[in-house]
XYZ file of C-alpha atoms in Angstrom:
765
model
C 35.098 -138.169 -5.537
C 36.187 -135.652 -8.183
C 38.815 -132.969 -7.648
C 37.590 -129.352 -7.570
C 38.836 -127.169 -10.401
C 40.963 -125.016 -8.100
C 42.969 -127.903 -6.659
C 46.296 -129.122 -8.008
C 45.711 -132.444 -9.755
C 48.148 -135.158 -8.819
C 48.781 -138.156 -10.991
C 48.496 -141.386 -9.017
C 50.051 -144.231 -11.046
C 48.187 -146.869 -9.070
C 44.824 -145.204 -9.688
C 45.635 -144.631 -13.341
C 46.446 -148.300 -13.741
C 43.213 -149.253 -12.005
C 41.228 -147.029 -14.347
C 43.035 -148.372 -17.389
C 42.086 -151.906 -16.419
C 38.591 -150.987 -15.184
C 35.916 -153.663 -15.937
C 33.238 -153.451 -18.646
C 29.521 -152.954 -18.060
C 28.774 -156.660 -17.510
C 31.567 -156.884 -15.004
C 30.249 -153.772 -13.297
C 26.798 -155.368 -12.986
C 28.322 -158.560 -11.647
C 30.427 -156.625 -9.167
C 27.456 -154.521 -8.067
C 25.311 -157.644 -7.670
C 27.939 -159.358 -5.564
C 28.523 -156.182 -3.601
C 24.827 -155.801 -2.757
C 23.388 -159.340 -2.733
C 26.112 -160.954 -0.713
C 25.772 -158.501 2.196
C 21.971 -158.949 2.021
C 22.228 -162.720 2.194
C 24.723 -162.459 5.007
C 22.400 -160.095 6.824
C 19.440 -162.514 6.537
C 21.650 -165.435 7.529
C 22.882 -163.515 10.527
C 19.300 -162.612 11.452
C 18.139 -166.231 11.097
C 21.102 -167.488 13.097
C 20.351 -164.952 15.784
C 16.696 -165.969 15.908
C 16.978 -169.754 15.658
C 20.330 -170.294 17.343
C 20.096 -167.671 20.070
C 16.617 -166.232 20.530
C 14.484 -169.379 20.077
C 16.537 -171.606 22.437
C 16.521 -168.779 24.932
C 12.731 -168.486 24.603
C 12.341 -172.253 24.972
C 14.475 -172.267 28.098
C 12.594 -169.283 29.484
C 9.187 -170.871 28.783
C 10.102 -174.144 30.468
C 11.590 -172.315 33.421
C 8.525 -170.097 33.719
C 6.095 -173.036 33.660
C 8.115 -174.933 36.255
C 8.392 -171.844 38.413
C 4.646 -171.228 38.139
C 3.899 -174.785 39.330
C 6.234 -174.338 42.279
C 4.679 -171.003 43.259
C 1.059 -172.229 43.128
C 1.945 -175.342 45.151
C 3.632 -173.215 47.787
C 0.511 -171.026 47.815
C -1.667 -174.099 48.392
C 0.590 -175.218 51.272
C 0.233 -171.744 52.750
C -3.553 -172.155 52.495
C -3.358 -175.444 54.409
C -1.255 -173.735 57.052
C -3.924 -171.085 57.495
C -6.557 -173.760 58.155
C -4.179 -175.423 60.619
C -3.930 -172.170 62.551
C -7.745 -172.045 62.773
C -7.670 -175.564 64.188
C -5.050 -174.485 66.716
C -7.255 -171.588 67.811
C -10.260 -173.901 68.134
C -12.237 -172.221 65.405
C -12.406 -175.462 63.406
C -11.963 -179.095 64.029
C -9.231 -180.909 62.089
C -11.831 -182.728 60.001
C -13.638 -179.485 59.190
C -10.374 -177.803 58.258
C -9.272 -180.662 55.964
C -12.668 -180.820 54.260
C -12.717 -177.080 53.610
C -9.139 -177.204 52.312
C -9.967 -180.034 49.859
C -12.984 -178.211 48.508
C -11.161 -174.953 48.190
C -8.263 -176.461 46.231
C -10.657 -178.574 44.111
C -12.243 -175.414 42.773
C -9.029 -173.488 41.959
C -7.915 -173.366 38.263
C -5.104 -171.417 36.651
C -3.136 -171.246 33.416
C -3.873 -169.813 29.924
C -6.944 -172.082 29.413
C -7.897 -172.266 33.111
C -7.372 -176.038 33.225
C -4.315 -176.281 35.481
C -5.284 -177.763 38.883
C -4.132 -179.103 42.270
C -4.124 -182.682 43.515
C -3.453 -184.151 46.964
C -2.200 -187.508 48.214
C -1.132 -188.658 51.618
C 1.756 -190.844 52.716
C -0.346 -194.114 52.832
C -0.337 -193.585 49.738
C -3.968 -192.663 49.048
C -5.383 -189.998 46.704
C -6.928 -187.363 48.960
C -8.284 -185.043 46.237
C -8.311 -184.885 42.430
C -10.603 -182.283 40.820
C -11.158 -184.209 37.571
C -10.858 -187.872 38.696
C -12.979 -187.922 41.818
C -13.454 -191.680 41.380
C -9.843 -192.330 42.370
C -10.126 -190.417 45.628
C -9.560 -192.786 48.540
C -7.589 -195.267 46.393
C -3.894 -195.909 46.600
C -1.410 -194.987 43.849
C 1.048 -197.841 44.227
C 0.265 -199.059 40.727
C 0.826 -195.639 39.156
C 4.364 -195.422 37.623
C 6.659 -192.397 37.293
C 8.770 -191.573 34.191
C 11.285 -194.306 35.113
C 8.557 -196.945 35.722
C 8.821 -196.922 39.501
C 5.731 -196.485 41.708
C 4.861 -192.804 41.664
C 4.716 -192.596 45.437
C 8.438 -193.376 45.604
C 9.258 -190.337 43.453
C 7.014 -188.221 45.690
C 8.759 -189.455 48.795
C 12.217 -188.862 47.237
C 11.604 -185.195 46.480
C 9.811 -184.338 49.746
C 12.540 -185.972 51.805
C 14.710 -182.825 51.923
C 14.794 -179.643 54.002
C 12.482 -177.839 51.551
C 10.079 -180.844 51.604
C 9.411 -180.287 47.897
C 10.676 -180.760 44.336
C 9.872 -181.697 40.728
C 8.634 -185.112 39.572
C 8.350 -186.351 35.976
C 5.635 -188.916 35.226
C 2.831 -189.737 32.811
C -0.827 -188.737 33.396
C -3.977 -188.355 31.351
C -4.812 -184.848 30.179
C -7.250 -182.908 32.409
C -10.790 -184.326 32.209
C -10.191 -186.052 28.923
C -10.260 -189.820 28.807
C -7.264 -190.835 26.777
C -3.672 -192.014 26.857
C -1.364 -190.726 29.473
C 1.139 -187.978 28.511
C 4.445 -186.736 29.916
C 3.923 -184.325 32.765
C 6.169 -182.477 35.211
C 4.705 -181.514 38.592
C 5.980 -179.746 41.629
C 5.057 -181.587 44.859
C 5.457 -180.431 48.478
C 4.735 -182.157 51.776
C 2.489 -180.458 54.310
C 3.858 -182.368 57.264
C 1.208 -181.492 59.961
C -1.474 -183.322 57.967
C 0.812 -185.741 56.090
C -0.510 -184.439 52.770
C 1.507 -184.159 49.521
C 0.178 -181.256 47.431
C 1.107 -181.145 43.731
C 0.474 -179.297 40.449
C 2.226 -179.389 37.081
C 2.312 -178.867 33.328
C 2.145 -181.206 30.350
C 5.325 -181.322 28.296
C 3.382 -181.271 25.020
C 1.832 -177.912 25.958
C 5.279 -176.352 26.264
C 6.513 -177.922 23.031
C 3.435 -176.718 21.177
C 4.041 -173.170 22.386
C 7.649 -173.382 21.242
C 6.621 -174.741 17.824
C 4.170 -171.853 17.378
C 6.874 -169.323 18.159
C 9.279 -171.031 15.734
C 6.693 -170.918 12.929
C 6.035 -167.250 13.587
C 9.717 -166.376 13.487
C 10.191 -168.374 10.285
C 7.460 -166.400 8.565
C 8.942 -163.127 9.789
C 12.404 -164.119 8.554
C 11.124 -165.072 5.108
C 9.236 -161.794 4.867
C 12.325 -159.810 5.804
C 14.387 -161.801 3.272
C 11.925 -160.969 0.494
C 11.972 -157.277 1.429
C 15.780 -157.193 1.606
C 16.166 -158.972 -1.726
C 13.766 -156.524 -3.335
C 15.627 -153.545 -1.953
C 18.906 -155.162 -2.900
C 17.811 -155.578 -6.499
C 16.873 -151.909 -6.659
C 20.182 -150.901 -5.105
C 22.119 -153.160 -7.493
C 20.612 -151.414 -10.475
C 21.224 -147.950 -9.007
C 24.769 -148.764 -7.917
C 25.721 -150.294 -11.271
C 24.463 -147.249 -13.162
C 26.149 -144.869 -10.741
C 29.434 -146.805 -10.918
C 29.334 -146.750 -14.708
C 28.823 -142.995 -14.731
C 31.540 -142.526 -12.099
C 34.112 -144.560 -14.008
C 33.363 -142.692 -17.218
C 33.736 -139.348 -15.449
C 36.862 -140.501 -13.611
C 38.530 -141.624 -16.835
C 37.830 -138.265 -18.410
C 39.107 -136.355 -15.392
C 42.249 -138.462 -15.104
C 42.991 -137.966 -18.759
C 42.779 -134.183 -18.315
C 44.821 -134.147 -15.129
C 47.599 -136.581 -16.036
C 49.634 -134.149 -18.120
C 49.272 -131.327 -15.602
C 50.155 -133.584 -12.666
C 53.233 -134.925 -14.483
C 54.484 -131.403 -15.091
C 53.914 -130.392 -11.467
C 55.634 -133.498 -10.123
C 58.620 -132.878 -12.403
C 59.096 -129.290 -11.207
C 62.132 -128.625 -9.018
C 60.192 -125.999 -7.063
C 57.718 -126.602 -4.264
C 54.080 -126.078 -5.267
C 51.331 -125.568 -2.667
C 47.637 -125.165 -3.511
C 45.299 -123.264 -1.190
C 41.579 -122.640 -1.339
C 39.774 -119.329 -0.959
C 40.197 -119.390 2.834
C 43.928 -120.075 2.759
C 43.591 -123.743 3.682
C 46.192 -126.048 2.124
C 44.528 -128.546 -0.211
C 47.476 -130.107 -2.039
C 51.301 -130.301 -2.033
C 53.594 -131.551 -4.772
C 56.470 -133.966 -3.873
C 59.090 -131.198 -3.731
C 56.914 -129.259 -1.286
C 56.519 -132.374 0.840
C 60.283 -132.832 1.033
C 61.034 -129.152 1.538
C 58.370 -128.574 4.182
C 58.556 -132.056 5.689
C 54.810 -132.161 5.095
C 54.482 -135.919 4.841
C 53.348 -135.939 8.439
C 49.569 -136.244 8.796
C 47.882 -132.913 9.379
C 49.731 -130.496 7.072
C 47.094 -130.725 4.353
C 43.945 -129.121 5.714
C 45.741 -126.575 7.883
C 45.758 -122.859 7.218
C 48.735 -121.526 5.294
C 49.600 -118.973 7.997
C 49.967 -121.613 10.724
C 51.240 -124.626 8.787
C 54.837 -123.492 8.240
C 57.330 -121.564 10.388
C 58.301 -118.804 7.933
C 60.322 -115.733 8.870
C 61.663 -112.656 7.135
C 65.356 -112.737 6.201
C 66.048 -110.681 9.346
C 64.324 -113.284 11.545
C 60.955 -111.557 12.097
C 58.129 -114.132 11.934
C 55.664 -114.012 9.035
C 52.118 -114.453 10.346
C 50.115 -113.090 7.411
C 51.509 -115.065 4.470
C 48.145 -115.660 2.804
C 47.207 -111.979 2.906
C 50.617 -110.893 1.631
C 50.490 -113.294 -1.302
C 46.849 -112.874 -2.299
C 45.859 -109.547 -0.757
C 44.743 -106.643 -2.927
C 47.865 -104.543 -2.310
C 50.657 -107.101 -2.563
C 48.928 -109.703 -4.701
C 51.302 -111.973 -6.588
C 54.405 -110.049 -5.384
C 57.497 -112.289 -4.857
C 58.507 -112.718 -1.243
C 61.918 -113.585 0.206
C 61.599 -115.673 3.382
C 63.238 -118.335 5.496
C 61.712 -121.647 6.484
C 62.963 -123.255 9.707
C 62.816 -126.903 8.576
C 65.080 -128.119 11.404
C 66.622 -126.326 14.386
C 69.580 -124.305 13.172
C 69.104 -125.050 9.448
C 66.780 -122.462 7.873
C 65.958 -122.726 4.180
C 65.951 -119.531 2.103
C 62.872 -119.400 -0.142
C 61.626 -117.137 -2.900
C 57.839 -117.341 -2.754
C 55.457 -116.286 -5.484
C 51.725 -116.828 -5.870
C 49.181 -116.883 -8.648
C 45.411 -117.022 -8.624
C 43.547 -119.668 -10.622
C 40.443 -118.888 -12.658
C 37.369 -120.118 -10.859
C 39.017 -119.962 -7.442
C 38.751 -116.306 -6.229
C 40.945 -115.667 -3.202
C 42.849 -118.941 -3.582
C 45.443 -120.255 -5.958
C 48.881 -121.789 -6.308
C 52.028 -120.867 -4.378
C 55.469 -121.639 -5.827
C 58.435 -121.799 -3.445
C 61.898 -121.735 -5.002
C 64.601 -123.012 -2.632
C 67.559 -120.623 -2.863
C 69.410 -122.048 0.149
C 72.302 -123.595 -1.776
C 72.598 -120.527 -3.989
C 72.681 -118.146 -1.018
C 75.048 -120.429 0.925
C 77.515 -120.681 -1.953
C 77.317 -116.942 -2.550
C 77.999 -116.200 1.111
C 80.846 -118.724 1.172
C 82.375 -117.152 -1.921
C 82.036 -113.667 -0.461
C 83.563 -114.787 2.844
C 86.403 -116.588 1.081
C 87.113 -113.567 -1.107
C 87.031 -111.270 1.900
C 89.376 -113.482 3.902
C 91.648 -113.904 0.886
C 91.887 -110.127 0.451
C 92.540 -109.611 4.147
C 95.064 -112.456 4.030
C 96.991 -110.845 1.203
C 97.100 -107.561 3.092
C 98.130 -109.329 6.306
C 100.804 -111.310 4.483
C 102.283 -108.178 2.937
C 102.395 -106.363 6.245
C 103.901 -109.408 7.973
C 106.584 -109.759 5.291
C 107.759 -106.181 5.651
C 107.593 -106.430 9.421
C 109.631 -109.638 9.342
C 112.466 -107.790 7.607
C 112.455 -105.210 10.418
C 112.306 -107.944 13.051
C 115.231 -109.721 11.412
C 117.373 -106.633 11.967
C 116.031 -105.936 15.467
C 116.413 -109.514 16.665
C 119.823 -110.024 15.055
C 121.289 -106.772 16.297
C 119.936 -107.485 19.771
C 121.774 -110.821 19.701
C 125.018 -109.102 18.615
C 124.556 -106.462 21.266
C 123.929 -109.061 23.959
C 127.132 -110.885 23.001
C 129.244 -107.684 23.100
C 127.748 -106.647 26.461
C 128.479 -109.940 28.169
C 130.294 -108.116 30.995
C 127.610 -105.448 31.490
C 124.772 -107.365 33.118
C 122.287 -104.465 33.078
C 122.908 -103.609 29.421
C 122.877 -107.271 28.415
C 119.522 -107.683 30.219
C 118.087 -104.816 28.175
C 119.313 -106.455 24.969
C 117.746 -109.730 26.000
C 114.426 -107.928 26.675
C 114.628 -106.619 23.116
C 115.145 -110.199 21.920
C 112.131 -111.449 23.929
C 109.905 -108.658 22.616
C 111.109 -109.357 19.092
C 110.250 -113.018 19.560
C 106.719 -112.105 20.611
C 106.404 -109.813 17.634
C 107.613 -112.660 15.433
C 104.859 -114.856 16.885
C 102.271 -112.228 15.912
C 103.608 -112.030 12.367
C 103.639 -115.821 12.335
C 99.906 -115.806 13.117
C 99.296 -113.293 10.356
C 101.281 -115.428 7.936
C 99.422 -118.534 9.067
C 96.134 -116.787 8.303
C 97.416 -115.718 4.898
C 98.724 -119.307 4.397
C 102.271 -118.140 3.863
C 103.791 -118.998 7.228
C 106.466 -121.491 8.177
C 105.438 -124.994 7.248
C 107.050 -128.409 7.561
C 105.392 -131.691 6.621
C 105.461 -134.593 9.072
C 103.134 -137.313 10.301
C 101.177 -135.941 13.290
C 99.217 -138.047 15.783
C 96.192 -135.897 16.676
C 95.441 -138.035 19.742
C 98.894 -137.324 21.156
C 98.566 -133.671 20.142
C 95.205 -133.413 21.948
C 96.631 -134.983 25.108
C 99.600 -132.601 25.083
C 97.372 -129.520 24.648
C 95.031 -130.819 27.358
C 97.972 -131.057 29.766
C 98.979 -127.465 28.991
C 95.401 -126.207 29.413
C 94.936 -128.041 32.698
C 97.626 -125.824 34.241
C 96.090 -122.550 33.070
C 92.306 -122.904 33.146
C 89.992 -122.044 36.042
C 89.380 -124.930 38.442
C 85.640 -124.459 37.851
C 86.136 -125.609 34.271
C 85.993 -129.380 33.810
C 88.447 -130.490 31.100
C 87.518 -133.697 29.260
C 89.220 -135.613 26.437
C 87.296 -138.127 24.330
C 89.846 -139.606 21.920
C 87.809 -142.082 19.871
C 89.851 -141.910 16.657
C 91.871 -145.044 15.925
C 95.107 -144.172 14.143
C 94.433 -140.417 14.130
C 97.465 -139.592 11.972
C 97.514 -136.671 9.510
C 100.226 -134.929 7.516
C 101.104 -131.413 8.576
C 103.195 -129.040 10.612
C 103.175 -130.229 14.256
C 103.957 -126.735 15.543
C 101.142 -125.045 13.604
C 98.598 -127.719 14.519
C 99.654 -127.532 18.176
C 99.311 -123.756 18.119
C 95.885 -123.951 16.414
C 94.501 -126.455 18.921
C 95.886 -124.479 21.846
C 94.254 -121.320 20.481
C 90.886 -123.091 20.298
C 91.296 -124.374 23.853
C 92.157 -120.907 25.203
C 89.263 -119.410 23.276
C 86.918 -121.986 24.858
C 88.370 -121.195 28.288
C 87.715 -117.472 27.855
C 84.091 -118.218 26.878
C 83.432 -119.780 30.316
C 84.381 -117.200 32.985
C 81.956 -118.795 35.455
C 83.053 -122.365 34.780
C 81.700 -125.110 32.556
C 82.908 -128.075 30.535
C 85.675 -127.999 27.900
C 85.846 -131.123 25.766
C 88.581 -132.047 23.278
C 87.591 -135.045 21.151
C 88.768 -136.988 18.105
C 87.062 -139.522 15.906
C 87.447 -141.019 12.436
C 84.839 -139.984 9.873
C 84.260 -140.596 6.186
C 82.891 -137.623 4.258
C 80.986 -138.337 1.059
C 80.142 -135.927 -1.732
C 76.752 -135.137 -0.164
C 78.168 -134.107 3.213
C 77.247 -130.548 4.125
C 80.734 -129.789 5.409
C 82.344 -130.505 2.018
C 79.999 -128.189 0.144
C 81.836 -125.278 -1.460
C 85.255 -126.205 0.032
C 86.750 -128.001 -2.958
C 88.006 -130.728 -0.617
C 87.771 -134.344 -1.827
C 85.536 -136.948 -0.223
C 87.276 -139.653 1.798
C 88.592 -140.514 5.274
C 89.154 -137.630 7.677
C 90.105 -137.235 11.324
C 87.695 -135.003 13.230
C 89.299 -132.904 15.989
C 86.678 -130.983 17.987
C 86.864 -128.445 20.825
C 83.516 -127.897 22.561
C 82.588 -125.582 25.422
C 79.439 -124.810 27.382
C 80.070 -121.073 27.491
C 78.495 -117.968 26.008
C 78.137 -119.154 22.443
C 77.924 -116.650 19.590
C 75.324 -114.791 17.611
C 75.202 -115.301 13.855
C 76.678 -111.834 13.343
C 79.714 -112.639 15.517
C 80.126 -116.117 14.008
C 80.372 -114.647 10.509
C 83.400 -112.512 11.512
C 85.370 -114.662 13.957
C 88.064 -115.603 11.427
C 88.819 -112.018 10.411
C 92.248 -110.792 11.615
C 92.085 -108.363 14.548
C 88.354 -109.004 15.113
C 87.723 -109.765 18.769
C 84.854 -109.567 21.252
C 87.275 -109.254 24.172
C 88.061 -106.028 25.946
C 91.123 -103.836 25.313
C 94.349 -105.624 26.120
C 92.648 -109.012 26.426
C 93.247 -110.312 22.901
C 94.897 -109.541 19.580
C 92.119 -110.888 17.359
C 94.603 -113.143 15.579
C 93.984 -116.441 17.390
C 91.048 -117.766 15.377
C 92.381 -116.126 12.205
C 95.587 -118.137 12.517
C 93.543 -121.286 13.247
C 91.580 -120.704 10.050
C 94.762 -120.204 8.014
C 96.392 -123.286 9.567
C 93.436 -125.554 8.779
C 93.057 -124.297 5.202
C 96.849 -124.556 4.802
C 96.628 -128.252 5.763
C 93.907 -128.998 3.215
C 91.319 -129.306 5.966
C 87.863 -128.002 6.854
C 86.938 -125.794 9.811
C 83.305 -125.988 10.934
C 81.639 -123.988 13.706
C 78.411 -124.871 15.499
C 77.189 -122.372 18.065
C 74.054 -121.083 19.748
C 74.057 -117.833 21.692
C 74.025 -118.705 25.376
C 74.498 -122.432 24.763
C 78.174 -122.943 23.952
C 80.222 -123.497 20.796
C 81.919 -126.394 19.031
C 84.874 -125.832 16.662
C 85.484 -128.886 14.476
C 88.673 -129.383 12.446
C 88.551 -132.046 9.719
C 91.939 -133.112 8.342
C 92.599 -135.815 5.703
C 93.687 -139.060 7.373
C 96.977 -140.554 6.214
C 98.649 -143.944 6.461
C 102.073 -142.324 6.806
C 104.071 -143.689 9.743
C 105.163 -141.403 12.565
C 108.817 -140.307 12.385
C 110.446 -141.438 15.622
C 114.110 -141.192 14.609
C 116.533 -139.187 16.757
C 118.112 -136.172 15.136
C 121.906 -136.342 14.649
C 124.112 -133.955 16.605
C 124.867 -130.652 14.875
C 128.541 -130.218 13.813
C 130.421 -127.017 14.654
C 130.199 -124.121 12.193
C 133.346 -124.090 9.977
C 133.262 -120.404 8.975
C 134.910 -121.145 5.634
C 133.489 -119.816 2.393
C 132.454 -116.783 0.375
C 128.816 -115.759 0.803
C 126.718 -113.447 -1.412
C 123.722 -111.814 0.284
C 121.050 -110.427 -2.080
C 118.361 -108.369 -0.257
C 116.771 -104.994 -0.924
C 116.587 -104.221 2.830
C 119.852 -102.621 3.962
C 119.279 -103.501 7.614
C 118.980 -107.204 6.728
C 122.140 -107.120 4.581
C 124.110 -105.324 7.262
C 123.002 -107.716 9.993
C 123.757 -110.842 7.956
C 127.130 -109.456 6.925
C 128.197 -108.713 10.520
C 126.821 -112.003 11.848
C 128.496 -114.208 9.226
C 131.747 -112.278 9.450
C 131.854 -113.165 13.165
C 131.943 -116.840 12.172
C 134.772 -116.230 9.681
C 132.828 -116.056 6.408
C 133.667 -113.586 3.645
C 130.467 -111.715 2.766
C 129.461 -109.845 -0.400
C 126.286 -107.703 -0.217
C 124.040 -106.861 -3.194
C 120.962 -104.625 -2.921
C 119.056 -106.176 -5.836
C 119.093 -108.956 -8.413
C 120.794 -106.948 -11.174
C 123.800 -106.192 -8.963
C 123.990 -109.847 -7.879
C 124.016 -111.076 -11.480
C 126.856 -108.689 -12.398
C 128.949 -109.765 -9.405
C 128.418 -113.465 -10.140
C 129.286 -112.945 -13.806
C 132.626 -111.403 -12.739
C 133.355 -113.861 -9.953
C 131.927 -117.048 -11.401
C 132.796 -120.186 -9.405
C 134.309 -118.034 -6.636
C 131.033 -117.727 -4.713
C 130.298 -120.671 -2.343
C 126.694 -119.714 -1.421
C 124.027 -117.167 -2.366
C 121.359 -116.032 0.150
C 118.563 -114.641 -2.052
C 115.570 -112.587 -0.890
C 112.378 -113.464 -2.732
C 110.664 -110.057 -2.900
C 112.837 -107.316 -4.452
C 112.359 -104.353 -6.794
C 113.653 -104.099 -10.381
C 114.218 -107.851 -10.725
C 112.181 -110.415 -8.749
C 113.728 -113.188 -6.695
C 112.519 -115.830 -9.193
C 114.081 -114.022 -12.156
C 117.295 -113.504 -10.244
C 117.383 -117.201 -9.271
C 116.996 -118.339 -12.877
C 119.751 -116.033 -14.127
C 122.182 -116.988 -11.336
C 121.637 -120.694 -12.042
C 122.243 -120.056 -15.742
C 125.529 -118.260 -15.011
C 126.757 -120.776 -12.410
C 124.684 -123.999 -12.182
C 126.854 -125.271 -9.329
C 126.368 -122.405 -6.909
C 123.950 -123.299 -4.036
C 121.198 -120.707 -3.492
C 119.275 -120.323 -0.187
C 115.853 -118.625 -0.479
C 115.245 -116.162 2.368
C 111.649 -115.036 2.964
C 108.822 -114.854 5.472
C 106.584 -116.733 2.965
C 107.247 -120.453 2.986
C 103.848 -121.348 1.578
C 104.147 -118.870 -1.259
C 103.861 -120.594 -4.624
C 107.090 -118.948 -5.732
C 108.994 -120.393 -2.754
C 107.714 -123.892 -3.388
C 108.447 -123.545 -7.098
C 112.053 -122.507 -6.477
C 112.578 -125.421 -4.079
C 111.373 -127.823 -6.783
C 113.575 -126.110 -9.375
C 116.776 -126.716 -7.405
C 117.084 -124.176 -4.615
C 119.433 -125.507 -1.946
C 117.100 -124.692 0.913
C 114.989 -122.129 2.666
C 115.784 -119.601 5.402
C 112.724 -118.246 7.185
C 112.633 -114.644 8.392
C 113.090 -113.491 11.056
C 116.018 -115.774 11.853
C 118.312 -116.107 14.811
C 122.002 -115.646 14.097
C 122.972 -119.132 15.281
C 120.351 -120.656 12.998
C 121.638 -118.536 10.112
C 125.216 -119.729 10.683
C 124.230 -123.420 10.965
C 122.066 -123.246 7.836
C 124.878 -121.590 5.846
C 127.453 -124.117 7.089
C 125.240 -127.153 6.322
C 124.393 -125.889 2.839
C 128.049 -125.247 1.939
C 129.070 -128.696 3.213
C 126.282 -130.407 1.211
C 127.054 -128.495 -2.015
C 130.826 -128.161 -1.829
C 132.447 -127.731 -5.240
C 134.847 -130.522 -6.322
C 138.500 -129.576 -5.912
C 140.423 -128.854 -9.125
C-alpha cells in the first residue's frame, strides 16, 4: 500500500533491506506460482479427503444402516399383519386355516425396494418353509440342509435371534438372487417370530446391492473432484499470471517511492523536535520517534485519533486546549506558534512551543512541529529563583549583621547589669528578661544568616538517623494527639558532614511546619534512606551538585498541601501563609539556607489538599562520628593586653568593660587605620587583637594583612556575624587565631580570649 502525499514518510530499515534484496522477475513468477498453486492443491486435497475419508464412509454407513432398518420395519409390519388375522380368528370371523392362508397369499404378493424385488418369506419351527414368493417349489420342505454364513444349519441362526425378548434380529447367510437361478450370494435378513402361529417371518437385502450403490457414489464423487480440480487449476493459472504482474508493478512502484521518501524520513527521524502529521480532518496519521517519546504515543490507538482528543494540552495558565486543530490550521490563526503544556505524567507537565504548516496537496491538514522547552523553562525559572533568593539573602545577611552588633551590646550590657544587680531581685529579673529577649532576637538573626549562608557553622560527622530520632522525640511532646508520628529510618550508616545544630534546627522546622499543616490530625513521617544520584537524576539538574552517594532525609505530612504559587515562594524570608503572630516566615528560609550551606539539595513534592513531602539530600560521608569527651575548661587568667578593633562604639565599650572585669588591659580602636598606628607604636606589647571584619575606610581583610606584616606573632581573633563569608574562611586559612561569632556572651568572650592567649603566648625574652 503506498503512502498518500500528505503523510510523513518514515524510513523503515527492515523494509528498505527487503526491497533492496527483492527477487527478479523469474523469482516473482516462481513465488506467485507457489503462492497460488500450493493453496489450490491443498484445497483440492482437503476436499478429496473430506469426501473420501469423511463423507463416503459416512454415506456407506448410512446406506447399510438404512437398508437394515428398512428390513426390520417391513418385517415388523408383516408380523403386525399376522396379528390382525389372529384377532379375526379370535372374534370368529375366520378359522385359523383361513387366516393363515390369507396371510401367506397377502405376503407373497408384497414387493418393495428400488426395483420392487424385495420380498417376504416364512418358515416355521419344524423347520419347514411356509411361504417363498419366488421358490414355491421349496414350500413344505425343511431347511436343515441350508447353511448360514458360518456354515451352520440356517434354522439354528433363526432360533438364536428369535430367542430373545424382542423375538427378532439379523441373520447373515447366502441365498440365490430373487427369481434368478444362479449361485448363492451374501444376504442379511431381519427375522422375527410370530409366536401364536409358530411362524418366523423374514426379509433382507443382498450385500452386493449395497456395495454397488456405494461404488456408484464413489465414482460420482471422483468425477466431481476431478472436475473441481481442473477448474481450480485453471483459475489458479490465471491468478498466478495476474498476481505476478501485479507484484512486479508493486515492487517497481515501491522501490521508487522508498527512494523518494528515504531522505525525507531520515531528516525527520534525526530532528530533535516532535513532528506530528494530520490529515484534512485533524486525524493523526503519523508520528516521528521524538513525538512518540514526548507524547508517549507508542501505545496502540494514538495514531488514528483526532488531534484535539489525543493529547492533554493546556494553556500555560492551566486552561485546557480543546480546539488545537482549529487554532493551528484555522483561517484566523493559521500557522501561528502556540505555547502550551502537555501533561505527560501526573505532576510533570512538558512546556511545548507548537507550530504548524500546511502541505501542498493536503488542504486543511499538514505537519505540526512541537519543540520541547521544558528544560529551558525549568533552568530559567531555577536561575531566576536562585538569583532572587541570593539577592534576598544578601539583604537579609546585611540586616542581620548590623542587628548582631546591636544585640552584642544589648546582650552584653544586660549581663553586666544582671551581675551588678545581684542583690536587687526585681531589677535583676528585668535584666534577665532583656537577656532572654536578646537571645530570641539572636535566634531570628541566626535564621536570617542561615538563609544567606553566612551563619554560624561547625563541621562534624552527623548521624541523620540519630538526629531524626531526637527531633521525633521533641515533636512527640508538642504535636496534637490526633497526629500520628512515624519514623522510617532505612538508611544504613546515614552519616554526613555538617553543623549538628543547624541540621537539628532545620529538621525541627520541617517537623513543626508539617504539624501546622494538619490542624485536624493526620500522619507525619520522618524517613531516611541511602540513594545514589546519577547525572540524569532530575533532582541534580541545575544544582551544580556532583553525582554520587547521598542520604535522603524526608519529612512527609498528609495535610493541606500547597498550590504551585505558594510552593514557588515558600523559601523567601518573611513569606508565610499563617495568620498574624503565628509565624515569622523564616523557618523554611533558614532550612533552605542550611541545606544549600551543607552542599545539599532540597526538593519539595506537594499537591493542594493532599499533603507535602520535603526531601533533604546530603552527601554521604565515611567520616567516623566524634565521640570524645570535651576536656574541662580552665579558669580565665585575666592576664594580657587586648586590642579591640570595631567601628561600632557600643561593641567596643561593651568588650572593654567586660574584659576589664576579668583583669585584662584593653585598647580600643574605631577602625583599621587607628589599629595599625597603635600596633606600629606598641609592637610586641599587644597580646591579642579582636578584629571586626566589616569596617569603613579600611576593610577587616586589609587591616589583618597589615597587622600581620607589622607583628607576625600577634594572634588575631576575627569577630563577625558571618562565619560562612568567604573573607572569614580566607582569613582563617591565612593564619587568623580563631573566630568569635556575634552576638557573644561575656563568659564566652572571656574564655575565647584566654584560650587564644594561652595557645599563642610569646616566648619569654
